[in-house]
Each structure stands twice: as C-alpha cells, then as structure tokens.
Tab-separated table of C-alpha atoms in Angstrom:
chain	number	residue	atom	x	y	z
A	57	UNK	CA	50.547	-0.689	78.799
A	58	UNK	CA	51.507	-1.738	75.317
A	59	UNK	CA	53.017	-5.056	75.449
A	60	UNK	CA	56.536	-5.590	74.313
A	61	UNK	CA	56.699	-7.348	70.755
A	62	UNK	CA	60.371	-8.628	69.690
A	63	UNK	CA	62.335	-9.386	66.830
A	64	UNK	CA	62.556	-12.660	67.111
A	65	UNK	CA	64.528	-12.534	64.136
A	66	UNK	CA	66.993	-10.628	65.098
A	67	UNK	CA	66.789	-12.786	68.442
A	68	UNK	CA	68.048	-15.196	66.740
A	69	UNK	CA	71.091	-13.411	64.726
A	70	UNK	CA	72.032	-12.634	68.159
A	71	UNK	CA	72.347	-15.985	69.590
A	72	UNK	CA	73.992	-17.704	66.812
A	73	UNK	CA	76.793	-14.271	67.260
A	74	UNK	CA	77.201	-15.255	71.036
A	75	UNK	CA	77.857	-19.023	70.635
A	76	UNK	CA	80.362	-18.060	67.651
A	77	UNK	CA	78.972	-17.688	64.703
A	78	UNK	CA	77.734	-20.531	62.458
A	79	UNK	CA	80.736	-22.362	61.811
A	80	UNK	CA	80.706	-22.998	65.697
A	81	UNK	CA	77.451	-24.431	65.843
A	82	UNK	CA	77.471	-27.788	65.231
A	83	UNK	CA	73.148	-28.186	65.054
A	84	UNK	CA	70.002	-26.755	66.246
A	85	UNK	CA	67.023	-28.274	67.440
A	86	UNK	CA	64.150	-27.510	70.165
A	87	UNK	CA	61.915	-28.621	72.532
A	88	UNK	CA	58.464	-27.224	73.642
A	89	UNK	CA	60.171	-23.937	75.023
A	90	UNK	CA	64.158	-24.107	74.438
A	91	UNK	CA	66.567	-24.156	71.438
A	92	UNK	CA	68.711	-26.866	71.906
A	93	UNK	CA	72.655	-26.230	69.786
A	94	UNK	CA	75.086	-28.141	69.813
A	95	UNK	CA	78.586	-26.356	69.311
A	96	UNK	CA	81.951	-27.748	68.705
A	97	UNK	CA	83.424	-25.527	71.966
A	98	UNK	CA	81.233	-23.014	73.937
A	99	UNK	CA	83.091	-19.496	73.791
A	100	UNK	CA	84.309	-18.154	77.161
A	101	UNK	CA	81.594	-15.929	78.332
A	102	UNK	CA	79.002	-17.439	75.651
A	103	UNK	CA	76.189	-18.120	78.366
A	104	UNK	CA	75.968	-14.904	80.993
A	105	UNK	CA	76.009	-13.142	77.489
A	106	UNK	CA	73.145	-14.973	75.531
A	107	UNK	CA	70.680	-15.052	78.876
A	108	UNK	CA	70.996	-11.194	78.716
A	109	UNK	CA	69.404	-11.280	75.503
A	110	UNK	CA	66.092	-9.520	75.832
A	111	UNK	CA	62.940	-13.166	74.833
A	112	UNK	CA	66.090	-15.603	76.460
A	113	UNK	CA	64.827	-16.772	80.286
A	114	UNK	CA	68.346	-18.244	80.773
A	115	UNK	CA	70.782	-21.344	79.215
A	116	UNK	CA	70.793	-24.577	80.982
A	117	UNK	CA	74.912	-26.396	80.030
A	118	UNK	CA	73.650	-29.813	79.348
A	119	UNK	CA	74.111	-33.141	77.949
A	120	UNK	CA	76.924	-31.743	75.232
A	121	UNK	CA	73.757	-29.112	74.149
A	122	UNK	CA	74.015	-25.808	74.799
A	123	UNK	CA	69.956	-25.271	75.843
A	124	UNK	CA	68.819	-21.206	75.384
A	125	UNK	CA	65.588	-21.164	77.067
A	126	UNK	CA	62.655	-18.993	76.032
A	127	UNK	CA	58.931	-20.064	76.452
A	128	UNK	CA	56.213	-20.314	74.140
A	129	UNK	CA	57.865	-18.402	71.592
A	130	UNK	CA	60.773	-20.747	70.577
A	131	UNK	CA	59.948	-21.745	67.315
A	132	UNK	CA	60.167	-18.374	65.324
A	133	UNK	CA	63.870	-18.099	67.073
A	134	UNK	CA	63.988	-21.757	66.276
A	135	UNK	CA	62.719	-20.623	62.538
A	136	UNK	CA	64.634	-18.157	62.614
A	137	UNK	CA	67.823	-19.929	63.702
A	138	UNK	CA	67.312	-22.482	60.700
A	139	UNK	CA	66.871	-19.938	58.515
A	140	UNK	CA	70.522	-18.303	59.136
A	141	UNK	CA	72.382	-21.536	59.291
A	142	UNK	CA	74.076	-24.111	56.850
A	143	UNK	CA	73.491	-27.662	58.710
A	144	UNK	CA	72.602	-29.498	55.866
A	145	UNK	CA	76.792	-29.160	55.108
A	146	UNK	CA	78.173	-30.628	58.972
A	147	UNK	CA	78.884	-34.302	58.451
A	148	UNK	CA	76.535	-36.478	61.049
A	149	UNK	CA	79.798	-37.880	62.109
A	150	UNK	CA	80.889	-34.857	63.222
A	151	UNK	CA	77.476	-34.169	65.041
A	152	UNK	CA	77.296	-37.756	66.493
A	153	UNK	CA	81.111	-37.319	67.820
A	154	UNK	CA	81.126	-34.527	69.403
A	155	UNK	CA	78.261	-36.074	72.599
A	156	UNK	CA	78.109	-39.167	74.665
A	157	UNK	CA	75.803	-41.922	73.897
A	158	UNK	CA	73.308	-40.752	76.835
A	159	UNK	CA	73.639	-36.931	75.831
A	160	UNK	CA	72.672	-38.729	71.666
A	161	UNK	CA	69.876	-40.332	73.193
A	162	UNK	CA	68.590	-37.300	75.277
A	163	UNK	CA	69.263	-34.922	71.511
A	164	UNK	CA	67.611	-37.547	69.746
A	165	UNK	CA	64.645	-38.066	72.338
A	166	UNK	CA	64.360	-34.265	72.520
A	167	UNK	CA	64.069	-33.531	68.474
A	168	UNK	CA	62.180	-36.241	67.743
A	169	UNK	CA	58.652	-35.317	70.155
A	170	UNK	CA	59.180	-31.012	70.188
A	171	UNK	CA	57.508	-30.952	66.968
A	172	UNK	CA	54.045	-32.729	67.608
A	173	UNK	CA	53.868	-32.687	70.530
A	174	UNK	CA	51.606	-29.698	70.690
A	175	UNK	CA	49.571	-32.891	68.658
A	176	UNK	CA	49.628	-35.476	71.536
A	177	UNK	CA	48.807	-33.035	74.254
A	178	UNK	CA	45.753	-31.317	72.162
A	179	UNK	CA	44.542	-34.562	71.560
A	180	UNK	CA	44.657	-35.824	74.756
A	181	UNK	CA	43.062	-32.989	76.516
A	182	UNK	CA	40.629	-33.856	73.538
A	183	UNK	CA	39.945	-37.476	74.986
A	184	UNK	CA	39.830	-35.431	78.340
A	185	UNK	CA	36.663	-33.815	77.546
A	186	UNK	CA	34.767	-36.996	76.144
A	187	UNK	CA	35.961	-38.537	79.102
A	188	UNK	CA	34.743	-36.071	80.557
A	189	UNK	CA	31.433	-35.778	78.539
A	190	UNK	CA	31.069	-39.803	79.391
A	191	UNK	CA	30.913	-39.298	82.656
A	192	UNK	CA	27.452	-36.677	82.406
A	193	UNK	CA	25.969	-38.237	80.127
A	194	UNK	CA	26.334	-41.597	79.116
A	195	UNK	CA	24.335	-41.930	76.374
A	196	UNK	CA	26.234	-39.141	74.486
A	197	UNK	CA	28.899	-42.182	73.604
A	198	UNK	CA	26.350	-43.898	71.330
A	199	UNK	CA	26.577	-41.161	69.414
A	200	UNK	CA	28.013	-39.652	65.707
A	201	UNK	CA	29.439	-37.098	67.657
A	202	UNK	CA	31.048	-39.087	70.103
A	203	UNK	CA	32.754	-41.062	67.490
A	204	UNK	CA	34.476	-38.842	65.095
A	205	UNK	CA	35.653	-36.791	68.133
A	206	UNK	CA	37.335	-40.107	69.111
A	207	UNK	CA	38.757	-40.360	65.800
A	208	UNK	CA	40.734	-36.996	66.196
A	209	UNK	CA	41.890	-37.629	69.856
A	210	UNK	CA	43.284	-41.185	68.572
A	211	UNK	CA	44.160	-40.641	65.621
A	212	UNK	CA	47.951	-38.779	66.338
A	213	UNK	CA	48.326	-41.925	68.155
A	214	UNK	CA	47.228	-44.297	65.395
A	215	UNK	CA	50.296	-43.041	62.796
A	216	UNK	CA	52.733	-42.042	65.253
A	217	UNK	CA	55.067	-43.917	63.491
A	218	UNK	CA	53.874	-41.592	60.903
A	219	UNK	CA	54.701	-38.939	63.203
A	220	UNK	CA	58.235	-40.236	64.430
A	221	UNK	CA	59.865	-41.452	60.235
A	222	UNK	CA	58.947	-37.072	60.045
A	223	UNK	CA	61.191	-35.889	62.336
A	224	UNK	CA	63.879	-39.186	63.058
A	225	UNK	CA	64.383	-38.728	58.591
A	226	UNK	CA	65.174	-35.490	59.543
A	227	UNK	CA	67.118	-35.992	62.368
A	228	UNK	CA	68.998	-38.599	61.402
A	229	UNK	CA	69.849	-36.252	57.796
A	230	UNK	CA	68.153	-38.674	55.251
A	231	UNK	CA	65.749	-39.164	53.281
A	232	UNK	CA	62.250	-38.344	54.452
A	233	UNK	CA	59.824	-39.954	51.973
A	234	UNK	CA	61.388	-42.852	52.622
A	235	UNK	CA	61.344	-43.539	56.187
A	236	UNK	CA	57.596	-42.428	56.497
A	237	UNK	CA	57.135	-45.123	53.467
A	238	UNK	CA	58.989	-47.711	56.006
A	239	UNK	CA	57.405	-46.564	59.087
A	240	UNK	CA	53.295	-46.176	57.539
A	241	UNK	CA	54.022	-50.024	56.941
A	242	UNK	CA	54.733	-50.711	60.138
A	243	UNK	CA	50.379	-49.018	60.811
A	244	UNK	CA	49.529	-51.130	57.366
A	245	UNK	CA	46.170	-52.425	57.587
A	246	UNK	CA	47.569	-55.638	55.605
A	247	UNK	CA	49.911	-55.729	58.443
A	248	UNK	CA	47.503	-56.013	61.482
A	249	UNK	CA	45.317	-58.489	59.625
A	250	UNK	CA	48.268	-60.721	59.023
A	251	UNK	CA	49.512	-59.598	62.867
A	252	UNK	CA	46.192	-61.090	63.786
A	253	UNK	CA	46.050	-64.357	62.928
A	254	UNK	CA	49.896	-64.718	64.239
A	255	UNK	CA	48.030	-64.677	66.930
A	256	UNK	CA	46.214	-66.836	65.896
A	257	UNK	CA	48.143	-68.556	65.879
A	258	UNK	CA	49.251	-69.155	62.016
A	259	UNK	CA	52.586	-69.350	61.432
A	260	UNK	CA	53.446	-66.725	58.490
A	261	UNK	CA	57.154	-67.205	56.695
A	262	UNK	CA	59.269	-64.043	55.253
A	263	UNK	CA	61.998	-66.127	53.205
A	264	UNK	CA	63.469	-69.031	56.248
A	265	UNK	CA	61.662	-66.995	58.749
A	266	UNK	CA	58.940	-67.031	61.068
A	267	UNK	CA	57.151	-63.566	61.427
A	268	UNK	CA	56.086	-62.377	65.281
A	269	UNK	CA	51.986	-61.452	65.081
A	270	UNK	CA	54.147	-57.937	67.267
A	271	UNK	CA	51.489	-54.561	65.878
A	272	UNK	CA	53.568	-50.802	65.979
A	273	UNK	CA	49.864	-48.381	66.214
A	274	UNK	CA	51.149	-45.831	69.139
A	275	UNK	CA	54.800	-47.588	69.248
A	276	UNK	CA	57.881	-45.604	69.584
A	277	UNK	CA	60.850	-47.239	69.548
A	278	UNK	CA	60.754	-49.402	66.460
A	279	UNK	CA	59.877	-47.052	64.087
A	280	UNK	CA	62.888	-44.362	65.749
A	281	UNK	CA	64.989	-48.376	64.882
A	282	UNK	CA	63.960	-48.367	62.277
A	283	UNK	CA	64.952	-44.395	61.073
A	284	UNK	CA	68.428	-44.599	62.568
A	285	UNK	CA	69.173	-47.739	60.712
A	286	UNK	CA	67.912	-46.440	57.962
A	287	UNK	CA	69.807	-43.650	57.218
A	288	UNK	CA	73.079	-45.639	57.255
A	289	UNK	CA	71.239	-47.725	54.815
A	290	UNK	CA	70.893	-44.899	52.827
A	291	UNK	CA	73.471	-43.259	52.824
A	292	UNK	CA	76.390	-46.290	52.364
A	293	UNK	CA	74.253	-46.610	49.371
A	294	UNK	CA	73.644	-43.018	47.293
A	295	UNK	CA	78.483	-43.486	47.686
A	296	UNK	CA	77.840	-46.911	45.836
A	297	UNK	CA	75.397	-46.990	43.446
A	298	UNK	CA	75.664	-44.430	39.935
A	299	UNK	CA	74.326	-41.577	39.842
A	300	UNK	CA	71.795	-42.228	36.637
A	301	UNK	CA	69.808	-45.113	39.037
A	302	UNK	CA	70.283	-43.324	42.448
A	303	UNK	CA	66.454	-42.186	42.628
A	304	UNK	CA	65.280	-45.459	41.377
A	305	UNK	CA	67.360	-47.956	43.456
A	306	UNK	CA	67.511	-46.953	46.306
A	307	UNK	CA	63.873	-46.079	47.999
A	308	UNK	CA	63.920	-49.699	46.296
A	309	UNK	CA	66.687	-51.113	47.963
A	310	UNK	CA	65.922	-49.850	51.285
A	311	UNK	CA	62.725	-50.680	50.994
A	312	UNK	CA	63.293	-53.818	50.593
A	313	UNK	CA	65.116	-53.954	53.487
A	314	UNK	CA	63.947	-52.385	56.272
A	315	UNK	CA	60.881	-53.167	56.281
A	316	UNK	CA	61.087	-56.873	56.511
A	317	UNK	CA	64.369	-56.484	58.913
A	318	UNK	CA	62.096	-54.113	61.324
A	319	UNK	CA	59.385	-56.279	61.516
A	320	UNK	CA	61.498	-59.337	61.919
A	321	UNK	CA	64.261	-58.246	63.898
A	322	UNK	CA	64.110	-54.158	65.593
A	323	UNK	CA	60.274	-54.484	65.951
A	324	UNK	CA	60.250	-57.522	67.920
A	325	UNK	CA	64.012	-56.624	70.168
A	326	UNK	CA	62.885	-52.982	70.911
A	327	UNK	CA	59.178	-52.325	71.582
A	328	UNK	CA	59.868	-55.587	73.522
A	329	UNK	CA	62.788	-53.210	74.929
A	330	UNK	CA	60.005	-50.118	76.001
A	331	UNK	CA	57.460	-52.883	77.414
A	332	UNK	CA	60.080	-54.481	79.822
A	333	UNK	CA	60.592	-51.131	81.321
A	334	UNK	CA	56.908	-50.295	81.601
A	335	UNK	CA	56.815	-53.554	82.878
A	336	UNK	CA	59.085	-52.071	85.222
A	337	UNK	CA	57.960	-49.264	86.310
A	338	UNK	CA	54.724	-50.699	87.079
A	339	UNK	CA	55.891	-53.273	89.390
A	340	UNK	CA	57.957	-50.476	91.336
A	341	UNK	CA	54.220	-48.519	91.566
A	342	UNK	CA	52.774	-51.894	92.492
A	343	UNK	CA	55.388	-52.766	94.945
A	344	UNK	CA	56.213	-49.583	96.585
A	345	UNK	CA	53.400	-46.869	95.519
A	346	UNK	CA	54.707	-44.603	97.636
A	347	UNK	CA	57.830	-44.045	96.580
A	348	UNK	CA	57.232	-44.044	93.464
A	349	UNK	CA	55.262	-41.158	94.331
A	350	UNK	CA	57.628	-40.163	96.662
A	351	UNK	CA	60.383	-40.326	93.796
A	352	UNK	CA	57.693	-38.780	90.155
A	353	UNK	CA	56.798	-36.718	92.436
A	354	UNK	CA	59.507	-34.513	94.364
A	355	UNK	CA	62.393	-35.427	91.442
A	356	UNK	CA	60.509	-34.967	88.299
A	357	UNK	CA	61.677	-30.541	87.877
A	358	UNK	CA	65.062	-31.888	88.617
A	359	UNK	CA	65.057	-33.951	85.263
A	360	UNK	CA	63.238	-30.544	83.213
A	361	UNK	CA	65.934	-28.664	84.333
A	362	UNK	CA	68.386	-29.967	82.636
A	363	UNK	CA	66.281	-30.637	79.414
A	364	UNK	CA	66.864	-34.797	79.833
A	365	UNK	CA	62.478	-35.869	80.376
A	366	UNK	CA	61.886	-36.570	76.772
A	367	UNK	CA	64.587	-40.066	77.547
A	368	UNK	CA	60.754	-41.562	79.862
A	369	UNK	CA	58.359	-41.045	76.910
A	370	UNK	CA	58.887	-44.354	74.941
A	371	UNK	CA	57.927	-45.690	78.326
A	372	UNK	CA	55.104	-43.951	78.852
A	373	UNK	CA	53.479	-45.028	75.127
A	374	UNK	CA	54.329	-48.812	76.102
A	375	UNK	CA	52.358	-47.885	79.192
A	376	UNK	CA	49.731	-46.811	76.785
A	377	UNK	CA	50.344	-49.775	74.481
A	378	UNK	CA	49.876	-52.263	76.808
A	379	UNK	CA	47.479	-51.171	79.722
A	380	UNK	CA	45.502	-48.809	78.543
A	381	UNK	CA	46.912	-46.325	80.731
A	382	UNK	CA	49.858	-44.731	82.937
A	383	UNK	CA	50.307	-43.699	86.049
A	384	UNK	CA	54.253	-42.148	85.410
A	385	UNK	CA	51.945	-39.011	84.197
A	386	UNK	CA	49.563	-38.588	87.037
A	387	UNK	CA	52.382	-38.113	90.048
A	388	UNK	CA	54.286	-35.729	86.644
A	389	UNK	CA	50.631	-33.175	86.787
A	390	UNK	CA	51.758	-33.170	90.722
A	391	UNK	CA	55.740	-32.199	90.009
A	392	UNK	CA	53.638	-29.800	87.661
A	393	UNK	CA	51.088	-28.677	89.745
A	394	UNK	CA	53.545	-28.289	93.071
A	395	UNK	CA	55.868	-25.646	91.177
A	396	UNK	CA	52.254	-23.403	90.151
A	397	UNK	CA	51.895	-23.572	94.017
A	398	UNK	CA	55.221	-21.952	95.004
A	399	UNK	CA	54.875	-19.407	91.732
A	400	UNK	CA	51.880	-18.052	93.604
A	401	UNK	CA	52.672	-18.158	97.329
A	402	UNK	CA	56.412	-16.043	95.593
A	403	UNK	CA	53.179	-13.612	94.087
A	404	UNK	CA	51.124	-12.893	97.519
A	405	UNK	CA	54.714	-13.014	99.858
A	406	UNK	CA	57.328	-10.327	97.635
A	407	UNK	CA	56.982	-6.852	97.555
A	408	UNK	CA	58.713	-6.889	94.342
A	409	UNK	CA	56.727	-5.175	91.962
A	410	UNK	CA	58.871	-6.353	89.123
A	411	UNK	CA	58.137	-10.217	90.734
A	412	UNK	CA	54.981	-10.589	90.921
A	413	UNK	CA	54.593	-9.440	87.820
A	414	UNK	CA	56.657	-12.214	86.450
A	415	UNK	CA	55.306	-14.703	88.909
A	416	UNK	CA	51.383	-14.852	87.670
A	417	UNK	CA	52.705	-14.625	84.405
A	418	UNK	CA	54.921	-18.010	84.917
A	419	UNK	CA	51.967	-19.648	87.073
A	420	UNK	CA	49.523	-18.840	83.761
A	421	UNK	CA	52.179	-20.670	81.857
A	422	UNK	CA	52.154	-23.437	84.366
A	423	UNK	CA	48.625	-23.563	83.770
A	424	UNK	CA	49.081	-25.343	80.686
A	425	UNK	CA	52.007	-28.246	81.807
A	426	UNK	CA	54.720	-25.818	81.136
A	427	UNK	CA	57.573	-24.962	83.901
A	428	UNK	CA	60.607	-23.557	82.506
A	429	UNK	CA	59.133	-19.884	82.419
A	430	UNK	CA	57.868	-20.909	86.559
A	431	UNK	CA	61.436	-22.432	87.555
A	432	UNK	CA	64.079	-19.985	85.745
A	433	UNK	CA	62.020	-17.005	85.529
A	434	UNK	CA	60.758	-17.670	89.963
A	435	UNK	CA	61.249	-20.528	91.992
A	436	UNK	CA	64.665	-21.799	90.805
A	437	UNK	CA	65.894	-17.699	91.073
A	438	UNK	CA	64.772	-18.069	94.854
A	439	UNK	CA	65.920	-20.975	95.121
A	440	UNK	CA	63.711	-21.648	98.676
A	441	UNK	CA	60.638	-21.769	96.091
A	442	UNK	CA	61.592	-25.081	94.131
A	443	UNK	CA	62.922	-26.721	97.281
A	444	UNK	CA	58.955	-26.042	97.890
A	445	UNK	CA	57.528	-27.367	95.593
A	446	UNK	CA	59.326	-30.178	95.346
A	447	UNK	CA	58.580	-31.274	98.808
A	448	UNK	CA	54.711	-29.905	97.530
A	449	UNK	CA	54.779	-31.799	95.288
A	450	UNK	CA	56.859	-35.152	97.048
A	451	UNK	CA	54.493	-35.395	99.613
A	452	UNK	CA	50.718	-34.913	97.446
A	453	UNK	CA	51.967	-37.510	95.314
A	454	UNK	CA	52.991	-39.338	97.936
A	455	UNK	CA	48.971	-39.074	99.431
A	456	UNK	CA	47.842	-39.670	95.928
A	457	UNK	CA	49.586	-43.023	95.293
A	458	UNK	CA	47.419	-44.092	98.025
A	459	UNK	CA	44.193	-44.060	95.543
A	460	UNK	CA	45.700	-45.854	92.729
A	461	UNK	CA	45.555	-42.732	90.128
A	462	UNK	CA	46.369	-43.617	86.390
A	463	UNK	CA	46.056	-41.520	83.396
A	464	UNK	CA	43.991	-43.340	80.822
A	465	UNK	CA	44.946	-40.821	78.110
A	466	UNK	CA	48.209	-39.896	76.995
A	467	UNK	CA	48.994	-36.016	78.532
A	468	UNK	CA	51.323	-33.722	76.134
A	469	UNK	CA	52.360	-31.074	78.543
A	470	UNK	CA	51.008	-32.798	82.101
A	471	UNK	CA	49.536	-29.886	84.191
A	472	UNK	CA	45.753	-28.108	86.046
A	473	UNK	CA	44.498	-29.396	82.284
A	474	UNK	CA	45.214	-32.652	81.784
A	475	UNK	CA	43.880	-33.604	85.309
A	476	UNK	CA	40.193	-35.385	83.778
A	477	UNK	CA	42.770	-37.387	81.533
A	478	UNK	CA	42.634	-39.575	85.350
A	479	UNK	CA	38.410	-40.791	85.741
A	480	UNK	CA	37.781	-43.590	85.290
A	481	UNK	CA	33.584	-44.188	84.900
A	482	UNK	CA	33.392	-47.369	87.206
A	483	UNK	CA	35.893	-46.001	89.221
A	484	UNK	CA	35.786	-42.542	90.657
A	485	UNK	CA	38.488	-43.383	93.738
A	486	UNK	CA	41.819	-42.566	91.078
A	487	UNK	CA	39.962	-38.989	90.071
A	488	UNK	CA	39.333	-38.282	93.596
A	489	UNK	CA	43.175	-38.937	94.416
A	490	UNK	CA	43.891	-36.738	90.893
A	491	UNK	CA	42.074	-33.488	92.501
A	492	UNK	CA	43.269	-33.726	95.954
A	493	UNK	CA	46.883	-34.799	95.141
A	494	UNK	CA	46.687	-31.065	92.719
A	495	UNK	CA	44.681	-28.825	95.718
A	496	UNK	CA	47.707	-30.356	97.955
A	497	UNK	CA	50.428	-29.744	94.578
A	498	UNK	CA	49.207	-25.505	95.073
A	499	UNK	CA	48.238	-25.445	98.649
A	500	UNK	CA	51.563	-26.900	99.984
A	501	UNK	CA	54.482	-25.557	98.216
A	502	UNK	CA	52.754	-22.218	99.001
A	503	UNK	CA	52.151	-22.230	102.526
A	504	UNK	CA	55.959	-23.399	103.337
A	505	UNK	CA	57.381	-20.451	100.725
A	506	UNK	CA	54.472	-18.204	102.759
A	507	UNK	CA	56.363	-19.451	106.074
A	508	UNK	CA	59.914	-20.298	105.021
A	509	UNK	CA	60.253	-16.657	102.378
A	510	UNK	CA	62.721	-16.406	100.331
A	511	UNK	CA	65.695	-14.124	99.311
A	512	UNK	CA	62.994	-11.445	97.978
A	513	UNK	CA	64.508	-8.743	95.236
A	514	UNK	CA	64.790	-5.140	96.474
A	515	UNK	CA	62.525	-3.101	94.149
A	516	UNK	CA	64.527	-1.459	91.457
C-alpha cells in the first residue's frame, strides 16, 4: 500500500486556525515530538478540533501550554507554523505574564534543549558504541581512529554552553551573537587555565572580588541564566542608547558586564544549585536505591504525558559533570522500554487490524526513545496497558536497583539503543543489571497486558 504523504504546511495552517488564529498565539516552541503553543485564551472545542486533524496524535493542555503531539515530523510542522506567525511583534512581558513560574521554567527547558536534543542523543549513542568496541577490543582505545571518534562524541557536551546560548537567545528574544560570545567566554581555554590556577591555590581578582575556579564545560544553568539576565540588560540598553551608537555600545556593555557577572555570581550560584540537586538525588540512590528505582521506573512516563520531563535535564547533566555517571537515565530507560513491552502486548492480543498497525509502528518508534506515539496511540488510549507499563517499569527498575546500574554516557533519548551506555569494562555487574532490567521491562508489561487485557476497539 502506498504511503500517505501528509501536507505539513496545511496542517500548520489548520492548527493555527483551530486555536483562534495568529492573533491568539503568544508564543510557539517545540520539543522532540510536540508543538507547544502559548495562547491568550483557548477557544471552546479547540482541543477536540486539533486532535481530529490528520497528522496529530493528541493534544495535551498543561504547564500553561497547548501541546500538539505530532511525533517525529514535528519539526516540519513547527517550521511552517513559524513562517505563518509574526511572534517578534509580541512583547516578552506578554508571554511571561501568561504563565505561572513553574510553567515558564518547564517551557524554557523545552524551548532550550529540544532543538539540539538529537545532537546530544547522537553523541551519546556514539559514546555507547565506543564503549562497546573497547569492551571487545581494548587496543582500539590506543588508536587515532578512537581519538577522533571520541573527540566527535564529546564535542556537543564540551560546547554545550554555546548551544544553549543559541537556543536561549531565541527563547528570551535577545541578540544571538552577543549571547553566544558571552557563553563562549565561559569555556574559553584561557578561563579554564585561570580556573585551574585558582583551584591550585592562586588568588585571582576581578576588580576587588576574588574569582572562584568553576569551569563551565557541559554546564546547563550558568549559560541559561546568563542569557536570561542578558536579555533584560540588552533590552534596557537598547531603549536608552542613541540609535547611532547602539550597534557598538550595546554588545560592548553587555559583554563587559555579563561575562564577569557570570564568573563572579551567576555561574557559581546556579552551578552550585544544580550540583546540590544532583547530590540530593544521588544520596537518595545511595540510601534507598529500591525506592528511587520504583519511583523513576514507575512514574517517569506520567511526567512525559504532561510534557514536563525536560525539567530534569540540569540535574542529569550535573551528575555527568560531577561524577562522570548518572543513575537517573538508567531507570528512565526502563520506563521507556516498559511502554514498548505494553504496546507489543496490545499488538499480540488485539483483534483490531488498525490497532495492531498502530501498536507495531509505535513499538518501533519507542526503540529510538520516543514514547509519545506509544502513549497516545496505544497504552494511554486503552488505559489498562499504560498502568501495566508503569507497573512493569517499577518492577524492572526495582530489580535493577540491586545491581547499582548507572549510565557512563549521556543519552539524549534513553531507550533500547542506549543500554550500552551502562557498560563499564572494569565492572560488568551494572550492565548485567541493565540487561536483566530491560528484559523484564519488556516481558512484564507484555504479560500483564495479555493477562489483564483491555477494551479492544471493535473493527470498523
């Protein structure tokens, strides 16, 4: 059967129309699978009308956003939506006052990380492949080929502040080149050398203030807050500096103020905050790993449903920066795999040919760490399979907690392909736990679905 080619420009126009037109849209962002709209008001029946559009999986209203779940083609829809909208005319104040603080935080995390999450995911997979190769061929680590591939895999993380500078500047509506320049200063080799001298005991001052030896490679919150404060400073200066001098003086003043301010105050405070959260989580995993595993494995996909899962990114990145490993993503992986297991169970048990096709397709998508099609197309739609998946995720994570399993490489989209990130050549116990947990995460939900069943839709 020929594959249906969807008209994404038309879908973008249809979505805009159904949510009240251009004048009703305050802001638009996207993540890996969702078009996220901030509306002045939600028209009556808009959710149901948008859900019925061809190409839309479902609509979720949460965090002050009208989230249109589209799947892997969300980028094409988003590009067309942005072509049709003139959001620059909207004031930043109007966007911010529409949402409570928590909602704005979640929206910001989504807007900042979503555009380059696949870059981080690709780099994480490459790191996992290198770990796997070194396990079977230790001499490979001494070759130039390994060095270059390792260099490639670490580049997005080493220059993460620059990536954040680009996306955050667009979200906070300030000059991208000023933002990138300020963020680049945080990872400038000269600053790394100065920071090293400070950590070795040397006192280095800026004006009358002692500098701390904090470095910002792979950091998340310091560049993010840098750009946030920069946006206010730039807007303040732009309104008060004469037009003839604005092009030169605005970037000059911004750089001279923001880089020292970040190194002196913003960087140490925000970096310390992220590290404190990471330390707290790791304390939980040290004292009660069983509880931590059950909570993450069982409840993670609930956060995905409401689109608030981006909020955990700073803690995960802080874990890798401080310890070189992270347990959260290991348990998160089992929650993702459990949804695949439940979808497979639905595929086996259902007698509805259309549901079978959706379940099979969603299972394949889930392999790549994207669970929205599985959630909204199968498990959550049928209710009982979603509960089975959560139970299976909790059970598999509980078992894995006894193996002290962690990820040694960041997984942008945790799933079956990223379980190799748990390999440690010096200790195979953790990876064995990962494999056992992954098998359980597929088998347990699948069996539960087959035993408990669900309301199988009648064939049309």
